[in-house]
PDB file of C-alpha atoms in Angstrom:
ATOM      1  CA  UNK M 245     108.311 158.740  89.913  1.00 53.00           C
ATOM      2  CA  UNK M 246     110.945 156.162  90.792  1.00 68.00           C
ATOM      3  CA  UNK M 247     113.123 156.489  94.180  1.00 70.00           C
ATOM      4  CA  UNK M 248     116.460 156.763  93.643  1.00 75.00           C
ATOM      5  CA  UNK M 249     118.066 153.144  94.997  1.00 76.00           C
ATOM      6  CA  UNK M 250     121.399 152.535  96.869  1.00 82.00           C
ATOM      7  CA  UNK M 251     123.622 149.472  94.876  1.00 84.00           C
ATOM      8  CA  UNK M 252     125.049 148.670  97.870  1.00 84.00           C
ATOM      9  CA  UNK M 253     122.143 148.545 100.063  1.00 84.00           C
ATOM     10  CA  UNK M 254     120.319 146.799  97.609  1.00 83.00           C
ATOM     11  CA  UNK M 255     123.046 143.843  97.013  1.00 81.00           C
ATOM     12  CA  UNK M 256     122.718 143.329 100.858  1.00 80.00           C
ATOM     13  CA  UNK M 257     119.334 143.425 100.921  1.00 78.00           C
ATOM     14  CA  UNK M 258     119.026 140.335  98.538  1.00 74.00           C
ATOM     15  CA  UNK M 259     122.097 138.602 100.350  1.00 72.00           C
ATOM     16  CA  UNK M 260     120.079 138.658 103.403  1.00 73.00           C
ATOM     17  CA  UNK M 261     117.358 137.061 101.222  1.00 72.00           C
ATOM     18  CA  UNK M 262     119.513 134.598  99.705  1.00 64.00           C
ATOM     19  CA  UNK M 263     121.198 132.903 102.473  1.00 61.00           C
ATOM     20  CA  UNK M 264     118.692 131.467 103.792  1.00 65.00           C
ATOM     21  CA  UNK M 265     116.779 130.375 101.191  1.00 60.00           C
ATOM     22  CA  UNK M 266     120.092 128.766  99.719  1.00 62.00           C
ATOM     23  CA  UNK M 267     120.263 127.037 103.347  1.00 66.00           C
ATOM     24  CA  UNK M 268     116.514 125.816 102.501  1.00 63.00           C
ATOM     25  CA  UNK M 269     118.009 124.206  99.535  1.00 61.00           C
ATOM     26  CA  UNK M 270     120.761 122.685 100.650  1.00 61.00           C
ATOM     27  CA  UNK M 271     118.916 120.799 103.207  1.00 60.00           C
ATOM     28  CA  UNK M 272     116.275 119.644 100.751  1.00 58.00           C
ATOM     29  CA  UNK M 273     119.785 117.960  99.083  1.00 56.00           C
ATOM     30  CA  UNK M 274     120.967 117.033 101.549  1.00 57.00           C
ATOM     31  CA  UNK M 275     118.176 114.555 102.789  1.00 54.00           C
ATOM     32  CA  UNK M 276     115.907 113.644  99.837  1.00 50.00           C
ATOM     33  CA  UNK M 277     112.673 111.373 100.164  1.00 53.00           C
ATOM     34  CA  UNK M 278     114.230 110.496 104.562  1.00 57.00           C
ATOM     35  CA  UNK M 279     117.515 109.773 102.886  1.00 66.00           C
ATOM     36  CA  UNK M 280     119.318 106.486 103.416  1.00 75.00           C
ATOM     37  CA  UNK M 281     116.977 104.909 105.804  1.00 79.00           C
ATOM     38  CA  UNK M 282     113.912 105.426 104.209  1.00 79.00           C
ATOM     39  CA  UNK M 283     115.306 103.989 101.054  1.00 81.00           C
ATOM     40  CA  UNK M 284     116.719 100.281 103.204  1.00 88.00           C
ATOM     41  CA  UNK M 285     113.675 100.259 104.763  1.00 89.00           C
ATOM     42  CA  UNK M 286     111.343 100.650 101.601  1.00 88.00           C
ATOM     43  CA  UNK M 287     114.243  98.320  99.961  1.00 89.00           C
ATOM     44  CA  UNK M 288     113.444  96.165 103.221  1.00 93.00           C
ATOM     45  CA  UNK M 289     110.105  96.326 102.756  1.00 93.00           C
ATOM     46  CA  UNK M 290     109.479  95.448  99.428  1.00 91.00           C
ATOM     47  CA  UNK M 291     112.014  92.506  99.246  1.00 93.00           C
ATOM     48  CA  UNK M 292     109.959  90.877 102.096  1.00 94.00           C
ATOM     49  CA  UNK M 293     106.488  91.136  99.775  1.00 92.00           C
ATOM     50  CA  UNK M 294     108.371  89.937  96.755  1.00 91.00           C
ATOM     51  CA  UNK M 295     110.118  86.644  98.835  1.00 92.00           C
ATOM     52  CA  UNK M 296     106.794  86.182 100.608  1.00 91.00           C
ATOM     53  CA  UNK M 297     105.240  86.300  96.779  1.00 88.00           C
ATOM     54  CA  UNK M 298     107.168  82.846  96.402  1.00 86.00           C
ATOM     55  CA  UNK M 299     105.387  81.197  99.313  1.00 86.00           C
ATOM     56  CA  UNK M 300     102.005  79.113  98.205  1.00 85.00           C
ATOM     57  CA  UNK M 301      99.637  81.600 100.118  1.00 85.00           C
ATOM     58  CA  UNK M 302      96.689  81.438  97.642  1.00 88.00           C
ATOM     59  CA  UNK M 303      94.726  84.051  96.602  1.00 91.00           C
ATOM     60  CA  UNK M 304      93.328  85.325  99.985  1.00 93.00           C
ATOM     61  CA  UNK M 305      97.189  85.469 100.986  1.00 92.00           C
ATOM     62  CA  UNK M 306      98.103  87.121  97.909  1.00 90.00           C
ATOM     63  CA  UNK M 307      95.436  90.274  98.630  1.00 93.00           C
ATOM     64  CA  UNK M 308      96.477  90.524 102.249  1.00 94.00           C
ATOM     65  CA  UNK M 309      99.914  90.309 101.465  1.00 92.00           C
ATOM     66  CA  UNK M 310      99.495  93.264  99.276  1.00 92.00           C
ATOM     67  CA  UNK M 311      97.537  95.321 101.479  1.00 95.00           C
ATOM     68  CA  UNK M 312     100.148  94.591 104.035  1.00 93.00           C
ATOM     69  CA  UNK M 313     102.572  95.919 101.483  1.00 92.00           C
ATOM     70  CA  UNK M 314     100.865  99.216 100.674  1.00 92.00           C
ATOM     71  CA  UNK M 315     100.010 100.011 103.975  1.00 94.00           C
ATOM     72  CA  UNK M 316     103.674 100.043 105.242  1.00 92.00           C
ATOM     73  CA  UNK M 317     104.817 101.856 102.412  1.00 87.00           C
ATOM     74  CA  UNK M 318     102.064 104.523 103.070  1.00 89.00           C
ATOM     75  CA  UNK M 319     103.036 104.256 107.135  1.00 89.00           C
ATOM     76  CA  UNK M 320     106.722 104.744 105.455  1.00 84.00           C
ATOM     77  CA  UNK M 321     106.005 107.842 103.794  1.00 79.00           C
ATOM     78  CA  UNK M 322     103.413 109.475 106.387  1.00 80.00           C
ATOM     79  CA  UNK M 323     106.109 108.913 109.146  1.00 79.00           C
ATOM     80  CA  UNK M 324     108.721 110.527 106.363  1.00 70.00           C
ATOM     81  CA  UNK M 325     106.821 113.444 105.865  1.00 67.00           C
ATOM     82  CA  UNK M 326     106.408 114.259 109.537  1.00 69.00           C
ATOM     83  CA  UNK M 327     109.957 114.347 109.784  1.00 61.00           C
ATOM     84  CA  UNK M 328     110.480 116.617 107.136  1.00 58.00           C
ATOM     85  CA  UNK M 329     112.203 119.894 108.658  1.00 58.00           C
ATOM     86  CA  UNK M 330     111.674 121.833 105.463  1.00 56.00           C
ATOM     87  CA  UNK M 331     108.129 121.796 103.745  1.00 55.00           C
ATOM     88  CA  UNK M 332     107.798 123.073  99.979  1.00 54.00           C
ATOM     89  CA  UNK M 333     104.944 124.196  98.620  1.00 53.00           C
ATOM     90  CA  UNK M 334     103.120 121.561  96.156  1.00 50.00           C
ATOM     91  CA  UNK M 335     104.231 123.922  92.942  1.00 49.00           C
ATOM     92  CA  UNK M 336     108.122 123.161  93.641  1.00 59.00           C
ATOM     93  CA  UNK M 337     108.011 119.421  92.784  1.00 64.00           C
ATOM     94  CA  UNK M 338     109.303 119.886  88.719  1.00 72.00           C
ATOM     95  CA  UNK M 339     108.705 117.457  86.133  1.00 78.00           C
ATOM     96  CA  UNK M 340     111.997 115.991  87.655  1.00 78.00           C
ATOM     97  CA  UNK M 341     110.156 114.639  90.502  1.00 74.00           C
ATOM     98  CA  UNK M 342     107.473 112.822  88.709  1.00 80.00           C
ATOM     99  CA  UNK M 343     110.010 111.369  86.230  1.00 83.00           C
ATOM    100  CA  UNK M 344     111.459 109.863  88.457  1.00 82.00           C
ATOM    101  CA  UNK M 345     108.417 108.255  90.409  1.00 80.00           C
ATOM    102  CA  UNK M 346     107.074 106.889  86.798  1.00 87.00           C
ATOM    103  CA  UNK M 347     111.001 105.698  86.003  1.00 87.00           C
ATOM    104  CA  UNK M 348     111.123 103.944  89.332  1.00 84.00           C
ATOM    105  CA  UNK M 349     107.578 102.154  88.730  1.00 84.00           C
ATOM    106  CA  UNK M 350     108.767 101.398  85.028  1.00 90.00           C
ATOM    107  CA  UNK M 351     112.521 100.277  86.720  1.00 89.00           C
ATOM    108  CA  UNK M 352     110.800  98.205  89.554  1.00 86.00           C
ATOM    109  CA  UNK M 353     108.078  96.696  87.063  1.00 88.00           C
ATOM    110  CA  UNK M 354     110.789  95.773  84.651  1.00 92.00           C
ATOM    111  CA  UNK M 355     113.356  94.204  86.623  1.00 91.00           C
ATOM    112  CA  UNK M 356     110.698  91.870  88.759  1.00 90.00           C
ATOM    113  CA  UNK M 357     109.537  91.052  85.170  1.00 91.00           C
ATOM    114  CA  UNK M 358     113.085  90.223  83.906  1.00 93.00           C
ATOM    115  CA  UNK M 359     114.087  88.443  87.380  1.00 91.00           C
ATOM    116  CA  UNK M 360     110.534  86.594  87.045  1.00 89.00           C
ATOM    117  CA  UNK M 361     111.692  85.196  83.708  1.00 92.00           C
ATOM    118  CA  UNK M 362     115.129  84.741  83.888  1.00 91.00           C
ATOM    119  CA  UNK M 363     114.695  82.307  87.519  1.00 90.00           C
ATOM    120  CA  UNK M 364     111.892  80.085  85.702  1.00 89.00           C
ATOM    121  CA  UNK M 365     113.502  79.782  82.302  1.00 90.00           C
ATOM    122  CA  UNK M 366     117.186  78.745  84.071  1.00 89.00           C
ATOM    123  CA  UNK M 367     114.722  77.124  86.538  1.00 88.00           C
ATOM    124  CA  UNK M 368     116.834  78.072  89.597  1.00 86.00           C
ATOM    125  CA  UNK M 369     115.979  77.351  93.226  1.00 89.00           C
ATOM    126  CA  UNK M 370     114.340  79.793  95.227  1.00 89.00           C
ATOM    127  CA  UNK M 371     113.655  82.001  92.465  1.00 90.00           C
ATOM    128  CA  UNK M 372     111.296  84.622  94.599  1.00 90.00           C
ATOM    129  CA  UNK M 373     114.503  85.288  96.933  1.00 92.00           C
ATOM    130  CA  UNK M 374     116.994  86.050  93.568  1.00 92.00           C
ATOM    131  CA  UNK M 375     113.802  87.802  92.703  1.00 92.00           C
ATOM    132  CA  UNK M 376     112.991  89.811  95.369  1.00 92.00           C
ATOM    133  CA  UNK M 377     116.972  90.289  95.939  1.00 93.00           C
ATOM    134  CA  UNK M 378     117.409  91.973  92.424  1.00 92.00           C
ATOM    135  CA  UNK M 379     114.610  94.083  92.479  1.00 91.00           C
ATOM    136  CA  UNK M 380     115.768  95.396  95.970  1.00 91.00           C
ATOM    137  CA  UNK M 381     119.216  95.929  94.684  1.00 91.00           C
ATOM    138  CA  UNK M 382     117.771  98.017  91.472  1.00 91.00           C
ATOM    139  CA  UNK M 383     115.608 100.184  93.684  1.00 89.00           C
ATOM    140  CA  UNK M 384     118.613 100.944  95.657  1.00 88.00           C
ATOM    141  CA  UNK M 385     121.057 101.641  93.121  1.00 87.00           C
ATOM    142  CA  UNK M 386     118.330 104.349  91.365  1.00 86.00           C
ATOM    143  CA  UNK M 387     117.025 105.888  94.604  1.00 79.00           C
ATOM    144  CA  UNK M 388     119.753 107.755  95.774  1.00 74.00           C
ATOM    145  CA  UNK M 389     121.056 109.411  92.557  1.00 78.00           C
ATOM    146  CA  UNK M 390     117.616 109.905  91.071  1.00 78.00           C
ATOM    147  CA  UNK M 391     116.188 112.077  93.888  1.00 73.00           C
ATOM    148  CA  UNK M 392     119.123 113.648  94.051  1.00 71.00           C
ATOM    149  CA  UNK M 393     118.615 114.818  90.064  1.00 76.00           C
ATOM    150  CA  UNK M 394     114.942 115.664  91.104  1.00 72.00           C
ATOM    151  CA  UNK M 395     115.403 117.673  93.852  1.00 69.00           C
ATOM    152  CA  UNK M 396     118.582 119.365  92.234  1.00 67.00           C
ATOM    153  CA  UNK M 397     116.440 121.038  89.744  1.00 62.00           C
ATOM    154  CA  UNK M 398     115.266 123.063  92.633  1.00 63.00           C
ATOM    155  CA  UNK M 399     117.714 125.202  92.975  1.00 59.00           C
ATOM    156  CA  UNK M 400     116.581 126.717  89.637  1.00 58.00           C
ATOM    157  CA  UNK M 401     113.334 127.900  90.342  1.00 52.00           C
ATOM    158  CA  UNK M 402     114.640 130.825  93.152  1.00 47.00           C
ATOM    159  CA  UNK M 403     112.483 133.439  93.645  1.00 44.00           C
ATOM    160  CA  UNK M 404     115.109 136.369  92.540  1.00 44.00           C
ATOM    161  CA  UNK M 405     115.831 134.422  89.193  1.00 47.00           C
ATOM    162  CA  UNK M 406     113.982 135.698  86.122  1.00 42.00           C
ATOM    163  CA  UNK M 407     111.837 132.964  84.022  1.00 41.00           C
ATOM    164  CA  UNK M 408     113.323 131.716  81.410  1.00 44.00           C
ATOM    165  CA  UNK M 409     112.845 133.753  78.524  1.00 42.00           C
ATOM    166  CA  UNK M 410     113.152 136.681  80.414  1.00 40.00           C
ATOM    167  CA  UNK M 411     115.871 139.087  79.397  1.00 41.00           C
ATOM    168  CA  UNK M 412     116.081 142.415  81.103  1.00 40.00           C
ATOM    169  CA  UNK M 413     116.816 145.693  78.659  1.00 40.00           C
ATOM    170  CA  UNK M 414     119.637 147.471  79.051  1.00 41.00           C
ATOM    171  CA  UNK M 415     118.954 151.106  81.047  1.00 43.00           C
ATOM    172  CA  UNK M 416     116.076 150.039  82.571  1.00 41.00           C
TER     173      UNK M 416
END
């Protein structure tokens, strides 16, 4: 009941499969998350809230500072995905990829808490700028390689690979 299959054939077959989709890949690499500018501006972006955090804006200025905030991160990411040339479907984003958004909330949580600390018990000046300044810094030194890890984990979920687990018999 099974056709007889040509090696050769069937090697270029997949090869004309595989090109591409390693192209796919490579682009997704290439450009994780808008690349470079997205991450200034959202580094932009959130060092203005934080130094605005140090002005006395009360509590009304507090909320619409925050809503300010949110909304141009959410602009940020809508006008992001627009640009995207290469969609993947929702199942592709791995563990990887929400790792890393919890490890960038814990990272960005931890070092405005530290900063927060550090400025008022060494009582510097214009602690909301060193503040907002190291925070910014952080989120720039973990964007870049981090979404690079997530998004390199992609590569392993092909379609022609088996799952893992999987171990073909010999003669089949």
């Amino acid at each position: 009941m099974s056709a007889p299959v040509d090696a050769e054939r069937a090697w270029q077959d997949l090869q004309r499969i595989r090109v591409p989709q390693e192209r796919v890949y490579d682009e997704i690499e290439r450009s994780p998350s808008g690349g470079r500018r997205a991450a200034y501006t959202t580094a932009a972006i959130m060092w203005l809230y934080l130094a605005g955090q140090g002005l006395d804006l009360g509590p009304v200025g507090v909320w619409l500072a925050l809503v300010g905030y949110v909304a141009l991160l959410l602009t940020l990411a809508a006008l992001a995905g627009r640009r995207v040339k290469v969609r993947l479907h929702h199942s592709r984003y791995t563990w990887r990829s929400f790792a890393v958004f919890f490890a960038a909330a814990l990272l960005a949580g931890a070092t405005i808490g530290l900063s927060s600390w550090l400025t008022t018990a060494l009582a510097l000046p214009c602690p909301s700028l060193i503040n907002a300044t190291l925070s910014a810094g952080a989120f720039l030194l973990f964007a870049g390689p981090a979404n690079r890890w997530a998004v390199g984990s992609l590569r392993g979920h092909r379609a022609g690979r088996p799952p893992r687990g999987h171990h073909e018999r010999a003669g089949r």
